């Protein structure tokens, strides 16, 4: 199995390290041709405006949309979530795939960044360390979107829509491999020739 | 927990706890923001309009300044922290992180920058040092710091003081990349040698480079610095950015190189593209075309010793 990591900018190497620890081959994606033969794609943390500018200039927007629409799993963390979203409340290039309204820098500036324990659907065995860095939140979700995690005040910070997964926090900055393992399982199940992916 | 800490999150001692068990100002968060900047370009800007041009070009952050290093050089005098009103006007204009510089050792300037909500502080040799013996105790802040270094010992001393990101010093405001190359090669080359050392050699090496043994050992185990390393000082072209990325840095600072050039928007965009695609020489060649005049440089090798600023800090 091969999972791509969008490598335009951001902490893509941290995602590659997590995949390597799971014994999965990671492929850096900067150009459309690098999407070929991948079983899934992770879009990392970083600056979503930078992702958008570079994706437009190097012709990645439509190929990324087509990749997700082919049913292969795509997971966005932080800036990756913003890049997946339909509505980010401002004029900014995104893939517009996930039916969510996202608010950028929702907690404030860097001094408002924080770490807290999270309860995530599917990872009930123990709390997950949530690292929020100038993080966005999901303000509202469409009908097809399942909420996977809320903060204590009810704010949505993780969600899923069919083959799309989004987290406002950074599992790749922790030692906890469970989110990556879960995503890899979904990629494994949905890869061609395997039984259809059930949720 | 005091009321001050409850109100300010981290209070005045860096790390702390907020409501709902939220931990703030930790090393993980400070270093984590630098990890989000990797593979990107941080640009010096002196007005909100320049910040908007930088963001539009794809900058992953901006450094808010009153004067770029080339002008600080040309005008002389004491270079200080910029006016907080200017910095705030830049913070309001863009959605990407905003950094600002304080003088080496000037913890009051650093507190002011923290108080206005800056995302990263550069304790910078580009400004006139305020203390000739002590750097800011950066562990005591909730906001993260980036510091310049010329070699591994200097980088690890800054990290021991709490720096969450390191950059080469280079020779700012010259447009001459030679010093950034020297410093990046020194830091990365010394780490390569460190990886081959036995532990008894590491003890002696730590003493030689005047760095804490624990950080020397951690660097040897990781095979890289424990924090993100960017290149800075004299980078002026897409080729300079690609060169530094190939030497092994995580990202690029461009100071005077953009807004002292003939076509800042085009050059800014090209340097962003070359930093992302540094492994693809056809793309680096393509983006290097038709950028107009680069900044007029100063050749560091013929520069008088007293004009050099990389020697500031210790």
mmCIF file of N, CA, C and O in Angstrom, chain A residues 108-172:
data_model
loop_
_atom_site.group_PDB
_atom_site.id
_atom_site.type_symbol
_atom_site.label_atom_id
_atom_site.label_comp_id
_atom_site.label_asym_id
_atom_site.label_seq_id
_atom_site.Cartn_x
_atom_site.Cartn_y
_atom_site.Cartn_z
ATOM 1 N N UNK A 108 -7.484 32.029 18.097
ATOM 2 C CA UNK A 108 -6.673 33.228 18.265
ATOM 3 C C UNK A 108 -5.308 33.045 17.651
ATOM 4 O O UNK A 108 -5.165 32.351 16.639
ATOM 5 N N UNK A 109 -4.305 33.651 18.267
ATOM 6 C CA UNK A 109 -2.953 33.610 17.701
ATOM 7 C C UNK A 109 -2.126 32.501 18.363
ATOM 8 O O UNK A 109 -2.652 31.705 19.133
ATOM 9 N N UNK A 110 -0.816 32.476 18.100
ATOM 10 C CA UNK A 110 0.005 31.375 18.599
ATOM 11 C C UNK A 110 -0.054 31.217 20.120
ATOM 12 O O UNK A 110 -0.064 30.096 20.622
ATOM 13 N N UNK A 111 -0.118 32.320 20.870
ATOM 14 C CA UNK A 111 -0.143 32.181 22.336
ATOM 15 C C UNK A 111 -1.430 31.502 22.809
ATOM 16 O O UNK A 111 -1.505 31.077 23.954
ATOM 17 N N UNK A 112 -2.420 31.387 21.954
ATOM 18 C CA UNK A 112 -3.662 30.693 22.305
ATOM 19 C C UNK A 112 -3.642 29.234 21.851
ATOM 20 O O UNK A 112 -4.631 28.519 22.029
ATOM 21 N N UNK A 113 -2.555 28.794 21.243
ATOM 22 C CA UNK A 113 -2.425 27.382 20.865
ATOM 23 C C UNK A 113 -2.407 26.536 22.132
ATOM 24 O O UNK A 113 -1.950 26.983 23.178
ATOM 25 N N UNK A 114 -2.911 25.300 22.041
ATOM 26 C CA UNK A 114 -3.015 24.485 23.258
ATOM 27 C C UNK A 114 -3.008 22.993 22.942
ATOM 28 O O UNK A 114 -3.179 22.580 21.795
ATOM 29 N N UNK A 115 -2.812 22.221 24.016
ATOM 30 C CA UNK A 115 -2.894 20.759 23.941
ATOM 31 C C UNK A 115 -3.959 20.321 24.938
ATOM 32 O O UNK A 115 -3.997 20.840 26.064
ATOM 33 N N UNK A 116 -4.836 19.392 24.533
ATOM 34 C CA UNK A 116 -5.781 18.842 25.500
ATOM 35 C C UNK A 116 -6.170 17.422 25.090
ATOM 36 O O UNK A 116 -5.936 17.012 23.954
ATOM 37 N N UNK A 117 -6.710 16.681 26.040
ATOM 38 C CA UNK A 117 -7.136 15.314 25.763
ATOM 39 C C UNK A 117 -8.460 15.323 25.023
ATOM 40 O O UNK A 117 -9.356 16.111 25.345
ATOM 41 N N UNK A 118 -8.586 14.426 24.028
ATOM 42 C CA UNK A 118 -9.799 14.367 23.210
ATOM 43 C C UNK A 118 -10.426 12.981 23.266
ATOM 44 O O UNK A 118 -9.713 11.982 23.360
ATOM 45 N N UNK A 119 -11.746 12.959 23.178
ATOM 46 C CA UNK A 119 -12.476 11.700 22.999
ATOM 47 C C UNK A 119 -12.890 11.636 21.529
ATOM 48 O O UNK A 119 -13.647 12.473 21.066
ATOM 49 N N UNK A 120 -12.360 10.650 20.816
ATOM 50 C CA UNK A 120 -12.628 10.551 19.382
ATOM 51 C C UNK A 120 -13.411 9.278 19.082
ATOM 52 O O UNK A 120 -13.071 8.200 19.602
ATOM 53 N N UNK A 121 -14.464 9.413 18.253
ATOM 54 C CA UNK A 121 -15.270 8.254 17.856
ATOM 55 C C UNK A 121 -14.353 7.245 17.162
ATOM 56 O O UNK A 121 -13.595 7.594 16.249
ATOM 57 N N UNK A 122 -14.409 5.990 17.605
ATOM 58 C CA UNK A 122 -13.564 4.953 17.011
ATOM 59 C C UNK A 122 -12.260 4.743 17.752
ATOM 60 O O UNK A 122 -11.569 3.758 17.524
ATOM 61 N N UNK A 123 -11.928 5.674 18.640
ATOM 62 C CA UNK A 123 -10.690 5.548 19.432
ATOM 63 C C UNK A 123 -11.050 5.692 20.914
ATOM 64 O O UNK A 123 -10.433 6.465 21.644
ATOM 65 N N UNK A 124 -12.063 4.914 21.323
ATOM 66 C CA UNK A 124 -12.602 5.120 22.673
ATOM 67 C C UNK A 124 -11.735 4.536 23.778
ATOM 68 O O UNK A 124 -11.955 4.823 24.958
ATOM 69 N N UNK A 125 -10.741 3.690 23.407
ATOM 70 C CA UNK A 125 -9.976 3.010 24.461
ATOM 71 C C UNK A 125 -9.295 3.965 25.433
ATOM 72 O O UNK A 125 -9.234 3.733 26.621
ATOM 73 N N UNK A 126 -8.772 5.075 24.911
ATOM 74 C CA UNK A 126 -8.182 6.096 25.799
ATOM 75 C C UNK A 126 -8.189 7.441 25.090
ATOM 76 O O UNK A 126 -8.325 7.505 23.865
ATOM 77 N N UNK A 127 -8.051 8.546 25.861
ATOM 78 C CA UNK A 127 -8.087 9.875 25.236
ATOM 79 C C UNK A 127 -6.950 10.043 24.231
ATOM 80 O O UNK A 127 -5.893 9.430 24.369
ATOM 81 N N UNK A 128 -7.196 10.884 23.235
ATOM 82 C CA UNK A 128 -6.185 11.160 22.207
ATOM 83 C C UNK A 128 -5.579 12.532 22.494
ATOM 84 O O UNK A 128 -6.294 13.489 22.773
ATOM 85 N N UNK A 129 -4.231 12.656 22.415
ATOM 86 C CA UNK A 129 -3.623 13.975 22.658
ATOM 87 C C UNK A 129 -3.887 14.932 21.487
ATOM 88 O O UNK A 129 -3.425 14.691 20.369
ATOM 89 N N UNK A 130 -4.651 15.983 21.742
ATOM 90 C CA UNK A 130 -5.003 16.931 20.682
ATOM 91 C C UNK A 130 -4.064 18.126 20.711
ATOM 92 O O UNK A 130 -4.074 18.899 21.663
ATOM 93 N N UNK A 131 -3.266 18.294 19.656
ATOM 94 C CA UNK A 131 -2.340 19.431 19.561
ATOM 95 C C UNK A 131 -2.954 20.447 18.601
ATOM 96 O O UNK A 131 -3.087 20.189 17.406
ATOM 97 N N UNK A 132 -3.344 21.601 19.136
ATOM 98 C CA UNK A 132 -4.014 22.646 18.350
ATOM 99 C C UNK A 132 -3.076 23.827 18.193
ATOM 100 O O UNK A 132 -2.765 24.509 19.174
ATOM 101 N N UNK A 133 -2.606 24.092 16.970
ATOM 102 C CA UNK A 133 -1.660 25.177 16.719
ATOM 103 C C UNK A 133 -2.290 26.165 15.735
ATOM 104 O O UNK A 133 -2.495 25.828 14.575
ATOM 105 N N UNK A 134 -2.615 27.363 16.224
ATOM 106 C CA UNK A 134 -3.331 28.351 15.390
ATOM 107 C C UNK A 134 -4.437 27.629 14.616
ATOM 108 O O UNK A 134 -4.618 27.825 13.420
ATOM 109 N N UNK A 135 -5.173 26.802 15.332
ATOM 110 C CA UNK A 135 -6.032 25.815 14.682
ATOM 111 C C UNK A 135 -7.360 26.396 14.214
ATOM 112 O O UNK A 135 -7.869 27.356 14.791
ATOM 113 N N UNK A 136 -7.926 25.768 13.170
ATOM 114 C CA UNK A 136 -9.285 26.105 12.751
ATOM 115 C C UNK A 136 -10.291 25.285 13.565
ATOM 116 O O UNK A 136 -9.912 24.363 14.287
ATOM 117 N N UNK A 137 -11.573 25.640 13.438
ATOM 118 C CA UNK A 137 -12.637 24.780 13.963
ATOM 119 C C UNK A 137 -13.654 24.556 12.841
ATOM 120 O O UNK A 137 -13.669 25.290 11.848
ATOM 121 N N UNK A 138 -14.497 23.539 13.047
ATOM 122 C CA UNK A 138 -15.595 23.295 12.117
ATOM 123 C C UNK A 138 -16.836 23.935 12.737
ATOM 124 O O UNK A 138 -17.295 23.502 13.786
ATOM 125 N N UNK A 139 -17.317 25.003 12.106
ATOM 126 C CA UNK A 139 -18.438 25.756 12.690
ATOM 127 C C UNK A 139 -19.768 25.077 12.445
ATOM 128 O O UNK A 139 -20.676 25.140 13.268
ATOM 129 N N UNK A 140 -19.905 24.455 11.259
ATOM 130 C CA UNK A 140 -21.154 23.748 10.981
ATOM 131 C C UNK A 140 -20.877 22.670 9.948
ATOM 132 O O UNK A 140 -19.924 22.761 9.175
ATOM 133 N N UNK A 141 -21.714 21.638 9.977
ATOM 134 C CA UNK A 141 -21.514 20.515 9.067
ATOM 135 C C UNK A 141 -22.788 20.234 8.281
ATOM 136 O O UNK A 141 -23.894 20.466 8.765
ATOM 137 N N UNK A 142 -22.620 19.730 7.054
ATOM 138 C CA UNK A 142 -23.758 19.350 6.222
ATOM 139 C C UNK A 142 -24.290 17.981 6.625
ATOM 140 O O UNK A 142 -23.733 17.313 7.505
ATOM 141 N N UNK A 143 -25.364 17.571 5.935
ATOM 142 C CA UNK A 143 -26.060 16.334 6.295
ATOM 143 C C UNK A 143 -25.198 15.082 6.216
ATOM 144 O O UNK A 143 -25.342 14.169 7.006
ATOM 145 N N UNK A 144 -24.298 15.068 5.227
ATOM 146 C CA UNK A 144 -23.519 13.849 5.000
ATOM 147 C C UNK A 144 -22.300 13.744 5.907
ATOM 148 O O UNK A 144 -21.537 12.785 5.828
ATOM 149 N N UNK A 145 -22.113 14.746 6.735
ATOM 150 C CA UNK A 145 -20.886 14.781 7.549
ATOM 151 C C UNK A 145 -21.156 14.225 8.946
ATOM 152 O O UNK A 145 -22.125 14.609 9.599
ATOM 153 N N UNK A 146 -20.290 13.310 9.377
ATOM 154 C CA UNK A 146 -20.385 12.754 10.729
ATOM 155 C C UNK A 146 -19.354 13.421 11.620
ATOM 156 O O UNK A 146 -18.177 13.476 11.280
ATOM 157 N N UNK A 147 -19.807 13.910 12.765
ATOM 158 C CA UNK A 147 -18.882 14.505 13.719
ATOM 159 C C UNK A 147 -18.157 13.397 14.475
ATOM 160 O O UNK A 147 -18.787 12.472 14.988
ATOM 161 N N UNK A 148 -16.834 13.492 14.548
ATOM 162 C CA UNK A 148 -16.041 12.463 15.237
ATOM 163 C C UNK A 148 -15.499 12.931 16.574
ATOM 164 O O UNK A 148 -15.142 12.119 17.416
ATOM 165 N N UNK A 149 -15.403 14.242 16.753
ATOM 166 C CA UNK A 149 -14.818 14.734 18.003
ATOM 167 C C UNK A 149 -15.249 16.170 18.256
ATOM 168 O O UNK A 149 -15.265 16.998 17.342
ATOM 169 N N UNK A 150 -15.603 16.414 19.531
ATOM 170 C CA UNK A 150 -15.928 17.774 19.954
ATOM 171 C C UNK A 150 -15.082 18.120 21.171
ATOM 172 O O UNK A 150 -14.761 17.242 21.970
ATOM 173 N N UNK A 151 -14.765 19.412 21.340
ATOM 174 C CA UNK A 151 -14.164 19.875 22.583
ATOM 175 C C UNK A 151 -15.250 19.905 23.646
ATOM 176 O O UNK A 151 -16.439 19.747 23.347
ATOM 177 N N UNK A 152 -14.838 20.137 24.895
ATOM 178 C CA UNK A 152 -15.815 20.131 25.998
ATOM 179 C C UNK A 152 -16.925 21.156 25.804
ATOM 180 O O UNK A 152 -18.043 20.959 26.251
ATOM 181 N N UNK A 153 -16.610 22.261 25.113
ATOM 182 C CA UNK A 153 -17.639 23.292 24.904
ATOM 183 C C UNK A 153 -18.496 23.006 23.662
ATOM 184 O O UNK A 153 -19.307 23.842 23.268
ATOM 185 N N UNK A 154 -18.298 21.843 23.051
ATOM 186 C CA UNK A 154 -19.137 21.452 21.925
ATOM 187 C C UNK A 154 -18.545 21.749 20.553
ATOM 188 O O UNK A 154 -19.088 21.320 19.535
ATOM 189 N N UNK A 155 -17.436 22.476 20.505
ATOM 190 C CA UNK A 155 -16.803 22.820 19.225
ATOM 191 C C UNK A 155 -16.372 21.553 18.485
ATOM 192 O O UNK A 155 -15.727 20.676 19.063
ATOM 193 N N UNK A 156 -16.716 21.489 17.182
ATOM 194 C CA UNK A 156 -16.349 20.313 16.381
ATOM 195 C C UNK A 156 -14.912 20.445 15.889
ATOM 196 O O UNK A 156 -14.547 21.451 15.273
ATOM 197 N N UNK A 157 -14.103 19.418 16.168
ATOM 198 C CA UNK A 157 -12.694 19.474 15.755
ATOM 199 C C UNK A 157 -12.266 18.252 14.933
ATOM 200 O O UNK A 157 -11.094 18.164 14.536
ATOM 201 N N UNK A 158 -13.184 17.326 14.679
ATOM 202 C CA UNK A 158 -12.883 16.228 13.751
ATOM 203 C C UNK A 158 -14.191 15.754 13.143
ATOM 204 O O UNK A 158 -15.224 15.726 13.818
ATOM 205 N N UNK A 159 -14.123 15.393 11.845
ATOM 206 C CA UNK A 159 -15.338 14.973 11.154
ATOM 207 C C UNK A 159 -14.976 14.089 9.968
ATOM 208 O O UNK A 159 -13.825 14.058 9.519
ATOM 209 N N UNK A 160 -16.004 13.371 9.492
ATOM 210 C CA UNK A 160 -15.818 12.493 8.344
ATOM 211 C C UNK A 160 -16.999 12.638 7.400
ATOM 212 O O UNK A 160 -18.146 12.803 7.839
ATOM 213 N N UNK A 161 -16.701 12.622 6.112
ATOM 214 C CA UNK A 161 -17.761 12.612 5.097
ATOM 215 C C UNK A 161 -17.338 11.577 4.057
ATOM 216 O O UNK A 161 -16.376 11.795 3.321
ATOM 217 N N UNK A 162 -18.037 10.445 4.018
ATOM 218 C CA UNK A 162 -17.655 9.343 3.116
ATOM 219 C C UNK A 162 -16.154 9.048 3.247
ATOM 220 O O UNK A 162 -15.698 8.678 4.299
ATOM 221 N N UNK A 163 -15.412 9.253 2.151
ATOM 222 C CA UNK A 163 -13.973 8.925 2.163
ATOM 223 C C UNK A 163 -13.089 10.066 2.662
ATOM 224 O O UNK A 163 -11.871 9.976 2.603
ATOM 225 N N UNK A 164 -13.699 11.159 3.136
ATOM 226 C CA UNK A 164 -12.918 12.315 3.578
ATOM 227 C C UNK A 164 -12.877 12.395 5.093
ATOM 228 O O UNK A 164 -13.908 12.288 5.753
ATOM 229 N N UNK A 165 -11.675 12.597 5.628
ATOM 230 C CA UNK A 165 -11.481 12.713 7.076
ATOM 231 C C UNK A 165 -10.801 14.048 7.355
ATOM 232 O O UNK A 165 -9.898 14.450 6.608
ATOM 233 N N UNK A 166 -11.231 14.726 8.405
ATOM 234 C CA UNK A 166 -10.632 16.027 8.709
ATOM 235 C C UNK A 166 -10.448 16.185 10.212
ATOM 236 O O UNK A 166 -11.354 15.878 10.984
ATOM 237 N N UNK A 167 -9.260 16.661 10.602
ATOM 238 C CA UNK A 167 -9.003 16.959 12.009
ATOM 239 C C UNK A 167 -8.397 18.359 12.116
ATOM 240 O O UNK A 167 -7.536 18.725 11.310
ATOM 241 N N UNK A 168 -8.857 19.114 13.112
ATOM 242 C CA UNK A 168 -8.323 20.465 13.311
ATOM 243 C C UNK A 168 -6.989 20.414 14.047
ATOM 244 O O UNK A 168 -6.280 21.404 14.109
ATOM 245 N N UNK A 169 -6.672 19.233 14.606
ATOM 246 C CA UNK A 169 -5.453 19.080 15.413
ATOM 247 C C UNK A 169 -4.431 18.236 14.647
ATOM 248 O O UNK A 169 -4.671 17.845 13.508
ATOM 249 N N UNK A 170 -3.284 18.002 15.308
ATOM 250 C CA UNK A 170 -2.119 17.417 14.622
ATOM 251 C C UNK A 170 -1.697 16.083 15.228
ATOM 252 O O UNK A 170 -0.739 16.046 16.008
ATOM 253 N N UNK A 171 -2.330 14.960 14.865
ATOM 254 C CA UNK A 171 -1.847 13.668 15.366
ATOM 255 C C UNK A 171 -0.391 13.392 14.978
ATOM 256 O O UNK A 171 0.313 12.677 15.693
ATOM 257 N N UNK A 172 0.072 14.014 13.886
ATOM 258 C CA UNK A 172 1.446 13.763 13.415
ATOM 259 C C UNK A 172 2.493 14.393 14.325
ATOM 260 O O UNK A 172 3.681 14.093 14.197
#
